[in-house]
mmCIF file of C-alpha atoms in Angstrom:
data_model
loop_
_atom_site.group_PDB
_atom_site.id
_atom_site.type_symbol
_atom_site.label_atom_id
_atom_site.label_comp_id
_atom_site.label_asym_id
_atom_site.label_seq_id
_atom_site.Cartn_x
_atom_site.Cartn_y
_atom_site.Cartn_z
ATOM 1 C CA UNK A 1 9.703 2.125 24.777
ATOM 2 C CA UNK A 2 6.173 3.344 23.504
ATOM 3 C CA UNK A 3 5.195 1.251 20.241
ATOM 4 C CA UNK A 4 1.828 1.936 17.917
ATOM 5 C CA UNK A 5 0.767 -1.498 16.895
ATOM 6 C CA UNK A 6 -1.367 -1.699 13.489
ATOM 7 C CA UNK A 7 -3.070 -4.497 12.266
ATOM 8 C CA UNK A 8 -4.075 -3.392 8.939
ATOM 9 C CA UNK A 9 -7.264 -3.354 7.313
ATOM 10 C CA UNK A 10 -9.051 -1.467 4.543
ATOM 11 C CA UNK A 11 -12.916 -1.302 6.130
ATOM 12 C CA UNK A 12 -11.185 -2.046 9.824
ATOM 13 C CA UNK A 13 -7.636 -1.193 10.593
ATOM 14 C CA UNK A 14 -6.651 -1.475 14.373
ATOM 15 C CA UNK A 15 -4.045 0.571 15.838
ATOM 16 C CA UNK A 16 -3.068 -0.160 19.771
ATOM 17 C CA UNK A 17 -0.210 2.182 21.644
ATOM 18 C CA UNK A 18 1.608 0.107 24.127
ATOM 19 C CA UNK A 19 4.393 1.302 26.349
ATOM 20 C CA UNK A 20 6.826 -1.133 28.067
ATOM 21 C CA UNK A 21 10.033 -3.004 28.496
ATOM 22 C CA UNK A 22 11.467 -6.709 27.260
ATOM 23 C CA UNK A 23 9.929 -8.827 30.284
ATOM 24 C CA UNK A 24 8.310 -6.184 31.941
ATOM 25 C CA UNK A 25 4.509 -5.369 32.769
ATOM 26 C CA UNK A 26 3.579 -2.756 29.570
ATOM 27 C CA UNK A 27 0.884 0.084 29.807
ATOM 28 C CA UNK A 28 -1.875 -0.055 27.120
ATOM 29 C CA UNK A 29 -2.036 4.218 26.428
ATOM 30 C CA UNK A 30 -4.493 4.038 23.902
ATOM 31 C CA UNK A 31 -5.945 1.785 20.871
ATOM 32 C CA UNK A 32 -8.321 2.819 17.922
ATOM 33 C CA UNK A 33 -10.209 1.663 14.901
ATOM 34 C CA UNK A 34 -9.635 3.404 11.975
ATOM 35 C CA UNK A 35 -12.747 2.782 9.661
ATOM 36 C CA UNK A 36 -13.551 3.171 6.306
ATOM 37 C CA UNK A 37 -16.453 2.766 3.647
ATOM 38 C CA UNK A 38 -16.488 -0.496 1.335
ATOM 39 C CA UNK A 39 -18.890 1.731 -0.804
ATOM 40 C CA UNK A 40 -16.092 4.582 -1.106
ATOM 41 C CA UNK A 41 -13.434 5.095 -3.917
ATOM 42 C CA UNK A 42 -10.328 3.019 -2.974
ATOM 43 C CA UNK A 43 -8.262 6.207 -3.454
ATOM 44 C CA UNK A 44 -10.808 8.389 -0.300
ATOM 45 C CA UNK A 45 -9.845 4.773 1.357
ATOM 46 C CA UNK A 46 -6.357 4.610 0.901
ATOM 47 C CA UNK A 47 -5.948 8.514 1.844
ATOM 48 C CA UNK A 48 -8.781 8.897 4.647
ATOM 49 C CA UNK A 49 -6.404 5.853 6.443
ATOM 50 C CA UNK A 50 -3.541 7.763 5.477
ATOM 51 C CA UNK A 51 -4.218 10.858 7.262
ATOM 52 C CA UNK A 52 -5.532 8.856 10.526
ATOM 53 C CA UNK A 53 -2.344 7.061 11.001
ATOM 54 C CA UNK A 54 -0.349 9.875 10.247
ATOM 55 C CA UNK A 55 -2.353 12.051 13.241
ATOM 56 C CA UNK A 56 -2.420 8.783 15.436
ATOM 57 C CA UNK A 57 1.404 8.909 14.823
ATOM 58 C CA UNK A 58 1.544 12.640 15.910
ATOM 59 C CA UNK A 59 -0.984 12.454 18.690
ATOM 60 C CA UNK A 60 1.167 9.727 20.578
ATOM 61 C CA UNK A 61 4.445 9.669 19.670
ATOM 62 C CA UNK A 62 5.557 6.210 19.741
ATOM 63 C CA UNK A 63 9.425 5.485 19.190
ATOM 64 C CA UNK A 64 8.341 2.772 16.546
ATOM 65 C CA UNK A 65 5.791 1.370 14.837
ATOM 66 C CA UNK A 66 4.991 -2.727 14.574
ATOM 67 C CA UNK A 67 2.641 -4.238 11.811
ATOM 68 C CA UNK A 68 1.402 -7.173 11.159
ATOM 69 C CA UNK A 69 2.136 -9.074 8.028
ATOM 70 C CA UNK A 70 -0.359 -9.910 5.409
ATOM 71 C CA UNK A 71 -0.264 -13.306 3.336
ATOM 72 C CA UNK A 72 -2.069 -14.099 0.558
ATOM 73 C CA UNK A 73 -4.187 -17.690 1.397
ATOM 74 C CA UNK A 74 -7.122 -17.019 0.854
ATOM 75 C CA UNK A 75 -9.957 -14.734 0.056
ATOM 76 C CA UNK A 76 -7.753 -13.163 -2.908
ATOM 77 C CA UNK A 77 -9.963 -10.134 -3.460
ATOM 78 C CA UNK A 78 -10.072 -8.934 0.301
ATOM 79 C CA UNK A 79 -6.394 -9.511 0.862
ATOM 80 C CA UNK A 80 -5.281 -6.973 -1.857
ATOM 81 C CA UNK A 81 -6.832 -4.256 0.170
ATOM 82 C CA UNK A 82 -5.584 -5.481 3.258
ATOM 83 C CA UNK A 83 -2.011 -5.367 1.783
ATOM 84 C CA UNK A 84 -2.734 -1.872 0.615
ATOM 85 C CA UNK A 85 -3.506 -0.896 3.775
ATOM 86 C CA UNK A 86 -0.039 -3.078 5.177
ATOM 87 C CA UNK A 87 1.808 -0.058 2.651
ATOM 88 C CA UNK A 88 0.215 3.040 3.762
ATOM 89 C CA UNK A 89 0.732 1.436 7.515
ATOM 90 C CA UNK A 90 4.548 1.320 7.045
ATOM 91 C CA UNK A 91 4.593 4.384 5.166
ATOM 92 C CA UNK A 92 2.796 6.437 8.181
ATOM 93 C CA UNK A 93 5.901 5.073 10.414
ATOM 94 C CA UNK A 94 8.096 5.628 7.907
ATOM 95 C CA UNK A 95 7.861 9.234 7.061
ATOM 96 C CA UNK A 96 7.567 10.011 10.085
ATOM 97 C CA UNK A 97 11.462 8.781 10.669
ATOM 98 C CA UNK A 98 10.534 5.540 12.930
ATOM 99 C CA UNK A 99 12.093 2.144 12.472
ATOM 100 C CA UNK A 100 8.910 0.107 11.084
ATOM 101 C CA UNK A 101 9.471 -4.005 11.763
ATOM 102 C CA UNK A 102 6.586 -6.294 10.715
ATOM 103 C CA UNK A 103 5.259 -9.221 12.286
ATOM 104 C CA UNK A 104 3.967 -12.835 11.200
ATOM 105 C CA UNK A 105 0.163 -13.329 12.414
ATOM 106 C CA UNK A 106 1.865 -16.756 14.200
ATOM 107 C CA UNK A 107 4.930 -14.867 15.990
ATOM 108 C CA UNK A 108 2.026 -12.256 17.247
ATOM 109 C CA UNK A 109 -0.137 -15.001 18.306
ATOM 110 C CA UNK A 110 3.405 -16.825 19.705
ATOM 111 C CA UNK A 111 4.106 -13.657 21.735
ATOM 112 C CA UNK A 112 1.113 -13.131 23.808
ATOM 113 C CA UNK A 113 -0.021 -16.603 24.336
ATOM 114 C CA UNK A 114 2.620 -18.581 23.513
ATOM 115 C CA UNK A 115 0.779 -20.740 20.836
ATOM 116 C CA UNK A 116 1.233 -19.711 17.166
ATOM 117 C CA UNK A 117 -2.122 -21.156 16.351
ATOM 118 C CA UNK A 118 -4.440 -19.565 19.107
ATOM 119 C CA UNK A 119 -7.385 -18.102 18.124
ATOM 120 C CA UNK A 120 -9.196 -14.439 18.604
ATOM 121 C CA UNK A 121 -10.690 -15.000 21.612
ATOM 122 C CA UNK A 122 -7.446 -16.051 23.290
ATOM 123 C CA UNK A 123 -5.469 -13.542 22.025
ATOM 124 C CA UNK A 124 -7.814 -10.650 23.469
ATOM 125 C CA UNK A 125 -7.841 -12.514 26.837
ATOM 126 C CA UNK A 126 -4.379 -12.378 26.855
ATOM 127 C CA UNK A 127 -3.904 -8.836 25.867
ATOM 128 C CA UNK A 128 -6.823 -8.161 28.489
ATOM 129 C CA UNK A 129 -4.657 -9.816 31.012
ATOM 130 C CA UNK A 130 -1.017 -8.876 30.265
ATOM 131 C CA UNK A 131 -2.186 -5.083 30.683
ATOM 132 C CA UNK A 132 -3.630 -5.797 33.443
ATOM 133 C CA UNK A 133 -6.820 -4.142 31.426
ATOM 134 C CA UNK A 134 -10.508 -3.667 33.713
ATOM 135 C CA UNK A 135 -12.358 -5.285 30.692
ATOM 136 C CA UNK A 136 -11.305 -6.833 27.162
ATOM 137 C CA UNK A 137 -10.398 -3.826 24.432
ATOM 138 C CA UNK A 138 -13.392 -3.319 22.479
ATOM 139 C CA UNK A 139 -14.072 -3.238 19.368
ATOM 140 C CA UNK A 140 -11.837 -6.236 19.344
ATOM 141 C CA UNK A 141 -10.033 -5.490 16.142
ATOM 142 C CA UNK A 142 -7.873 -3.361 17.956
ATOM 143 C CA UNK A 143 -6.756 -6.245 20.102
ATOM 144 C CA UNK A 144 -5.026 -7.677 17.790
ATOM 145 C CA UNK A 145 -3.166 -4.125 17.056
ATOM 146 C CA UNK A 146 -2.300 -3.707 20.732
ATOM 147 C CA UNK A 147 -1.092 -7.423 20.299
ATOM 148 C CA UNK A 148 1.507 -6.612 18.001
ATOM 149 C CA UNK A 149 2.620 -3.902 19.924
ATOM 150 C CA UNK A 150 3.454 -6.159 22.799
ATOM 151 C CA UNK A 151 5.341 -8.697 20.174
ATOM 152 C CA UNK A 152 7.091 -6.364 19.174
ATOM 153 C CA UNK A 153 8.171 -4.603 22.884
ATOM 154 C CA UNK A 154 8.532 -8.263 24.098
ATOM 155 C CA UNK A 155 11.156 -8.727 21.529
ATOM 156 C CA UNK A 156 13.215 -5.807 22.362
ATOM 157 C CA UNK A 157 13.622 -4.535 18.478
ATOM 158 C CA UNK A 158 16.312 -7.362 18.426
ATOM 159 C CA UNK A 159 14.847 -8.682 15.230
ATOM 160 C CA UNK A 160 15.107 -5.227 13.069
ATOM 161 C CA UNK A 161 18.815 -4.950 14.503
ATOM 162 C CA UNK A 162 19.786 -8.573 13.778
ATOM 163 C CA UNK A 163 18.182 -8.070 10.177
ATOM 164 C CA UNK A 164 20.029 -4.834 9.693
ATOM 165 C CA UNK A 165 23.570 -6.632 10.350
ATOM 166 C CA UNK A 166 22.721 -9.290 8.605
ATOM 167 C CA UNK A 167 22.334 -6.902 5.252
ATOM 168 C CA UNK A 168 25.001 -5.103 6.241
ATOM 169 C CA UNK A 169 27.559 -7.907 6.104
ATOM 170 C CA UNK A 170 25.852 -8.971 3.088
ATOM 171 C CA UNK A 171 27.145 -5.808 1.377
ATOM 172 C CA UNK B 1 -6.091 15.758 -20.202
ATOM 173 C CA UNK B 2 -2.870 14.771 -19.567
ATOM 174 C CA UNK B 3 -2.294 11.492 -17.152
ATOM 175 C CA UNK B 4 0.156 9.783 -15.248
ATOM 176 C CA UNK B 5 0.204 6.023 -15.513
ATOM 177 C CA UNK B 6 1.457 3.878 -12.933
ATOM 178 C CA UNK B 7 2.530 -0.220 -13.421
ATOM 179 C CA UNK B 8 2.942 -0.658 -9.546
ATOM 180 C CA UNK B 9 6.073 -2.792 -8.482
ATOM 181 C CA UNK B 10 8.277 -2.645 -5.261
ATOM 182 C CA UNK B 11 11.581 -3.144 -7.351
ATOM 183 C CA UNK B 12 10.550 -1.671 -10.504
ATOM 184 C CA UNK B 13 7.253 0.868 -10.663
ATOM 185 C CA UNK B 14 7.125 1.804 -14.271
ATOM 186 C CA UNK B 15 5.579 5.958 -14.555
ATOM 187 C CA UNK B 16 4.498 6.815 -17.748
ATOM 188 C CA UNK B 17 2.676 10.644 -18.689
ATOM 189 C CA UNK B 18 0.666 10.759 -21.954
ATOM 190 C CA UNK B 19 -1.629 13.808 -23.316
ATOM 191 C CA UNK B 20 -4.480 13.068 -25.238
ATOM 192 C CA UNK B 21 -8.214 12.923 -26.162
ATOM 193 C CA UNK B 22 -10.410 9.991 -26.736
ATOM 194 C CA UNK B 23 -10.199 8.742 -30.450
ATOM 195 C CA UNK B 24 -7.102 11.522 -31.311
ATOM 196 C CA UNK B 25 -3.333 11.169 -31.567
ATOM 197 C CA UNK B 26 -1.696 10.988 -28.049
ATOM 198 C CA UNK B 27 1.510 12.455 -26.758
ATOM 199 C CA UNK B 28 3.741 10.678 -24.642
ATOM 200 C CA UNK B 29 5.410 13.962 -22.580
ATOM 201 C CA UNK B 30 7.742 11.399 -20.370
ATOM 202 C CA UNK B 31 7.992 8.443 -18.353
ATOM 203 C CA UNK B 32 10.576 6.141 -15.989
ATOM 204 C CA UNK B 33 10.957 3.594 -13.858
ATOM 205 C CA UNK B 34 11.575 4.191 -10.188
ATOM 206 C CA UNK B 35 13.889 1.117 -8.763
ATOM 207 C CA UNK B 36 14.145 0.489 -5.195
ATOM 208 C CA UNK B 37 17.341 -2.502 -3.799
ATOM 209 C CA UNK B 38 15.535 -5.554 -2.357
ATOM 210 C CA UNK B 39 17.847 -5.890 0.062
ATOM 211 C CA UNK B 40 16.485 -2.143 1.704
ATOM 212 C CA UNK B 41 14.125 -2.294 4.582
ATOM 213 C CA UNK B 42 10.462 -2.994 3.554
ATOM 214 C CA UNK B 43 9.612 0.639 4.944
ATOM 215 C CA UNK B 44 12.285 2.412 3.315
ATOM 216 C CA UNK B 45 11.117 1.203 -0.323
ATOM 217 C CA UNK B 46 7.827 2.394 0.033
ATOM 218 C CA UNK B 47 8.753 5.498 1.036
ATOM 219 C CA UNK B 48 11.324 6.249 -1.388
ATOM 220 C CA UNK B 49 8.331 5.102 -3.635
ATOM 221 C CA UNK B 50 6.375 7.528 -2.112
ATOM 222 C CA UNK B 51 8.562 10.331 -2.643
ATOM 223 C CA UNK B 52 9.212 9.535 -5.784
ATOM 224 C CA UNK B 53 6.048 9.375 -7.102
ATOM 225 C CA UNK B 54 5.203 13.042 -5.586
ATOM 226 C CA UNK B 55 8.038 14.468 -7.283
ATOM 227 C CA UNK B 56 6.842 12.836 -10.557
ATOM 228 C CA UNK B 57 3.073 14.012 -10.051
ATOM 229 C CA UNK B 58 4.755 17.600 -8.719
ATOM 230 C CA UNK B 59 6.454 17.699 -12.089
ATOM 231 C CA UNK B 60 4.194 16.625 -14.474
ATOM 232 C CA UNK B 61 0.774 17.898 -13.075
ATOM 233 C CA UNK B 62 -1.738 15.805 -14.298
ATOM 234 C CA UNK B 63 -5.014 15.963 -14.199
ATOM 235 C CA UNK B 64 -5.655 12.215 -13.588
ATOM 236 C CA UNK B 65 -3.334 8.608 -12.501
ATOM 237 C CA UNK B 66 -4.212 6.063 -13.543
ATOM 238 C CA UNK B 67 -2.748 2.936 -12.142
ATOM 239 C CA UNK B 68 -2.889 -0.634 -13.135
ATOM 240 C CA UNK B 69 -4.827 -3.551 -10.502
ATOM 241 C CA UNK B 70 -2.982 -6.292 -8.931
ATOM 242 C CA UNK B 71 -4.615 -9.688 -8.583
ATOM 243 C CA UNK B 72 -3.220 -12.395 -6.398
ATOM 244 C CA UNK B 73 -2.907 -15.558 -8.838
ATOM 245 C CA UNK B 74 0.489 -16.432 -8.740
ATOM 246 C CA UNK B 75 4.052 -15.899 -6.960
ATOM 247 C CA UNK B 76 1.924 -14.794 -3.705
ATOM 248 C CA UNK B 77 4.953 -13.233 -1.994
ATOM 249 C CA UNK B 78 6.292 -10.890 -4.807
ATOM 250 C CA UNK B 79 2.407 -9.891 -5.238
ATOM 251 C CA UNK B 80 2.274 -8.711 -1.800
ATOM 252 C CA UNK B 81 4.890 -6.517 -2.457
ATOM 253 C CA UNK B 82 3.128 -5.201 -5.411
ATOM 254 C CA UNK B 83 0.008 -4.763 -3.924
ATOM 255 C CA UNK B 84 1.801 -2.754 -1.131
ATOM 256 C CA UNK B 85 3.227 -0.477 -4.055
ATOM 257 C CA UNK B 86 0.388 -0.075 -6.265
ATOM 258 C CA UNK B 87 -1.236 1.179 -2.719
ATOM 259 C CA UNK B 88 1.532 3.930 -2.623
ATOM 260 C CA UNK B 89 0.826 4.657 -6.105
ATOM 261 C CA UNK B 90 -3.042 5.448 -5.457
ATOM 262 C CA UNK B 91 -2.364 7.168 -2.495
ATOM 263 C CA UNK B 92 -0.034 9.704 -4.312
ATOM 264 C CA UNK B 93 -2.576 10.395 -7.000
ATOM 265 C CA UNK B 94 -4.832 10.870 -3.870
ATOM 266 C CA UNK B 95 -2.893 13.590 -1.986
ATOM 267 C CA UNK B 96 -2.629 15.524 -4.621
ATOM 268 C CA UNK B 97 -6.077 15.587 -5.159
ATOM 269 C CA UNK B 98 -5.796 14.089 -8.722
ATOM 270 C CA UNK B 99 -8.753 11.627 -9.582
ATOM 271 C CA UNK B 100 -7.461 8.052 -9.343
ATOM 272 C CA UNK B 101 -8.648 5.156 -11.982
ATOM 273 C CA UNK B 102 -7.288 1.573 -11.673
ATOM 274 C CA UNK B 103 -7.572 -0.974 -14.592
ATOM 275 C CA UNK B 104 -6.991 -4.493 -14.821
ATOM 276 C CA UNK B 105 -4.097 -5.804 -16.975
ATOM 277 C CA UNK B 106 -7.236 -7.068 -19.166
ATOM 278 C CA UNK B 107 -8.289 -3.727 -19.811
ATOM 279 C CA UNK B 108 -4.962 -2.101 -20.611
ATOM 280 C CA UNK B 109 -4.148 -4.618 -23.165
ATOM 281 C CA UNK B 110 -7.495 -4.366 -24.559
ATOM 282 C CA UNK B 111 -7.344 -0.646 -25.074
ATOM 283 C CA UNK B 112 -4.081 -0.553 -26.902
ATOM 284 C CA UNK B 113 -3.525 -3.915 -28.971
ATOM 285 C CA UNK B 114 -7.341 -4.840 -29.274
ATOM 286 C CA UNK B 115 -6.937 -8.157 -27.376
ATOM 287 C CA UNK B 116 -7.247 -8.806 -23.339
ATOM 288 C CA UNK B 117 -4.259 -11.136 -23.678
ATOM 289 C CA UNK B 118 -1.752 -9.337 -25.720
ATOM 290 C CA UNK B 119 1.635 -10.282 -25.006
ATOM 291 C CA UNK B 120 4.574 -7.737 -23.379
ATOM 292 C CA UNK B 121 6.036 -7.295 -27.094
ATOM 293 C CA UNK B 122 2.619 -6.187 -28.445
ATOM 294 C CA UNK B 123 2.169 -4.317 -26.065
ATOM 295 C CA UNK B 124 5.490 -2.155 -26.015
ATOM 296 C CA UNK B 125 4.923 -2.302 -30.294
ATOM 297 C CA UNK B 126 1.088 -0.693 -30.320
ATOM 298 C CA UNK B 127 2.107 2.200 -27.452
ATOM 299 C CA UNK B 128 5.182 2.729 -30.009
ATOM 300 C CA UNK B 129 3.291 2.797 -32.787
ATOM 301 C CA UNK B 130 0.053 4.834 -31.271
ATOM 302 C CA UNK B 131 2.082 7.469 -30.026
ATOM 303 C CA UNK B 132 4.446 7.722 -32.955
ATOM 304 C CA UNK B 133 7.696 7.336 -30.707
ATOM 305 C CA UNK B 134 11.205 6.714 -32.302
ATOM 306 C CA UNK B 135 12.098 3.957 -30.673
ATOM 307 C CA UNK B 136 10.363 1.474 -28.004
ATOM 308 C CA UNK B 137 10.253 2.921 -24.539
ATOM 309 C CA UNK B 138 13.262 1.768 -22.433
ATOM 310 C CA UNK B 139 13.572 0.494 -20.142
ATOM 311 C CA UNK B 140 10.531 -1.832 -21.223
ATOM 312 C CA UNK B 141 8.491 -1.506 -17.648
ATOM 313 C CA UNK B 142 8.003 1.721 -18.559
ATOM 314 C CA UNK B 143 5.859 0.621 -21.566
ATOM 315 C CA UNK B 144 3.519 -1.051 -19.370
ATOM 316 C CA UNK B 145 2.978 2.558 -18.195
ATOM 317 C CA UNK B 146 2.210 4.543 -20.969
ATOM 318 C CA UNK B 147 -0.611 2.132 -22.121
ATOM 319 C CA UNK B 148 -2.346 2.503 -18.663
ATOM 320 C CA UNK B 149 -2.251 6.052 -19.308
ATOM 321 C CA UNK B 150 -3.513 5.288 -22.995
ATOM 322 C CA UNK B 151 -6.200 3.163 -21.424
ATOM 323 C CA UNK B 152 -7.127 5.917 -19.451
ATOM 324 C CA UNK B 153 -7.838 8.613 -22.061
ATOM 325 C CA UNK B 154 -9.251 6.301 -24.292
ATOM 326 C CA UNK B 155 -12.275 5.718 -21.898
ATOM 327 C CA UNK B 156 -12.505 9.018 -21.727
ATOM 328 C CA UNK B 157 -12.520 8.606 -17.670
ATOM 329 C CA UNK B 158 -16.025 7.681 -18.572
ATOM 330 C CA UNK B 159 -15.972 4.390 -15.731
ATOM 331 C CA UNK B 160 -14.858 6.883 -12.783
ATOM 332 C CA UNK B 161 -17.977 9.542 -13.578
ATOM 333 C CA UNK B 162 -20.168 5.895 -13.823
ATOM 334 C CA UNK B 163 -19.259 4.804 -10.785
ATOM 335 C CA UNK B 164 -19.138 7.695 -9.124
ATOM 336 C CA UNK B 165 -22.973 7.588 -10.377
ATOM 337 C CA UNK B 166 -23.993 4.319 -9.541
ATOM 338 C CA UNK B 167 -22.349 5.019 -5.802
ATOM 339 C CA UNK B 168 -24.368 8.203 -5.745
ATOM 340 C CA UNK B 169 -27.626 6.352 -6.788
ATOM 341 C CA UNK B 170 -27.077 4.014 -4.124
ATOM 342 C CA UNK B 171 -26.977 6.382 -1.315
#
C-alpha cells in the first residue's frame, strides 16, 4: 500500500510518500516540505497548505493518508497553529475519500526505532536505513513525515479497523 | 457589510450572519450550529465541518468571517479539537476568497457587553438586545456567533487593513 505521511506544521509541514507492506522492505517515492510565511495572514497560511496537500494528494495517489498527532505541552502559542495545520492535514485526505488514521509522536518514534522516547537524529537514521535511502532525507522535517508513513504501513491499518468495530458495536 | 461569524467547536461550531455598519443598528439575517457525533472518525467531522461551512458561506455571501481565537489554557484535549475546527473555519472563509479576521474571546465580549469578561448570559442578553431579536438565539452557541460577527463590524475591519499595513511596512 502507498501511504502520504504528514507531520504537520504551520511555517514547516513535512509530507513523506512511502510504499510498502506489514514486515516488508517499503520504497520511499517521494517526501516534501510544504512552507509557509510566519509574516503572512493565518488565513494565505491555512489555504496556501491547503492547496499543497491537496496537489501532493493528486500528484501521488496514496491509498491513505497517516498524521501525526499534536498535544498541547508546551509552547501554547505555536501549538495552536500546529493543530490547525493537524485539521487541514486530515481534511486534504479526507475529501479526497481516503481513510485518514493519526499517530502519537511516541508510537511513530516506537515504530521505526523501537523506543518511544528516541530523539530526531535517531529517527532520521532509521528512516535513512529502513529505505535503504543513499543519504539521510533532507530537509529533515520531512523525516519525520516519511516516519509516520512507515508507522502507519508497519501497522497494516489494523488500528483504524479495530477502532471502527469498536464504534460500531458501541452503536 | 454583511459577515459570517464563526465560534469554532468540533461538536458544536456555532455560525452566526449579521449586517451592519460601525456605530448603526445591526441585522442578524441567520445563524446555526453545525453538530458533528463524537463517536465519528476525527476526519469525517472536519469534513462534514468543512462542507458545512461552504454551504453556509455559499448561502449567505458575505463579504467577511470572522472567527473567534482559541487559546490552550485549559481541558488541553477538547482544545485540540477546537483548534483543529476553528482551522476549518478560516480556511472556508479563505477559499472563498472572503477576508478572514479572528478575535479573542476578550475582544468579542468587549465589543458587545463593554467588559472583556462578560459572562455567557450577558453575552446572549446584549446580542439580543443590540440586534433587537424576539427572543435569545437558540440554541445558545449560536449567540457566541453573532457577537463575533458584531465584533467584527464594530471595528469596522479596521485591525485587518492595520495589519495588513504594518506587514506591508515591514517588507
Amino acid at each position: 500500500m502507498r501511504v502520504l505521511g504528514i507531520d504537520p506544521g504551520l511555517t514547516r509541514c513535512g509530507v513523506g510518500v512511502v510504499e510498502g507492506m506489514p514486515g516488508r522492505q517499503g520504497k520511499l517515492i517521494g517526501y516534501t516540505v510544504v512552507r509557509s510565511d510566519p509574516d503572512e495572514d493565518i488565513s494565505q497560511r491555512l489555504l496556501h497548505l491547503d492547496h499543497s496537500l491537496a496537489e501532493l494528494v493528486e500528484a501521488y495517489r496514496p491509498e491513505s493518508v497517516a498524521v501525526e498527532r499534536v498535544f498541547a505541552q508546551h509552547n501554547a502559542q505555536s501549538v495552536m497553529g500546529t493543530a490547525q495545520a493537524s485539521g487541514i492535514a486530515i481534511l486534504a485526505g479526507a475529501r479526497a475519500g481516503l481513510p485518514v488514521q493519526t499517530y502519537t509522536p511516541s508510537e511513530v518514534k516506537a515504530a521505526v526505532t523501537g523506543s518511544g522516547t528516541a530523539d530526531k537524529a535517531q529517527v532520521t537514521a532509521m528512516v535513512t536505513r529502513l529505505l535503504k535511502l543513499a543519504a539521510p532525507p533532507k530537509p529533515a522535517d520531512a523525516a519525520d513525515a516519511i516516519a509516520i508513513a512507515i508507522c502507519h504501513i508497519w501497522r497494516g491499518g489494523t488500528r483504524a479497523r479495530i477502532e471502527a468495530a469498536a464504534r460500531r458495536s458501541l452503536r
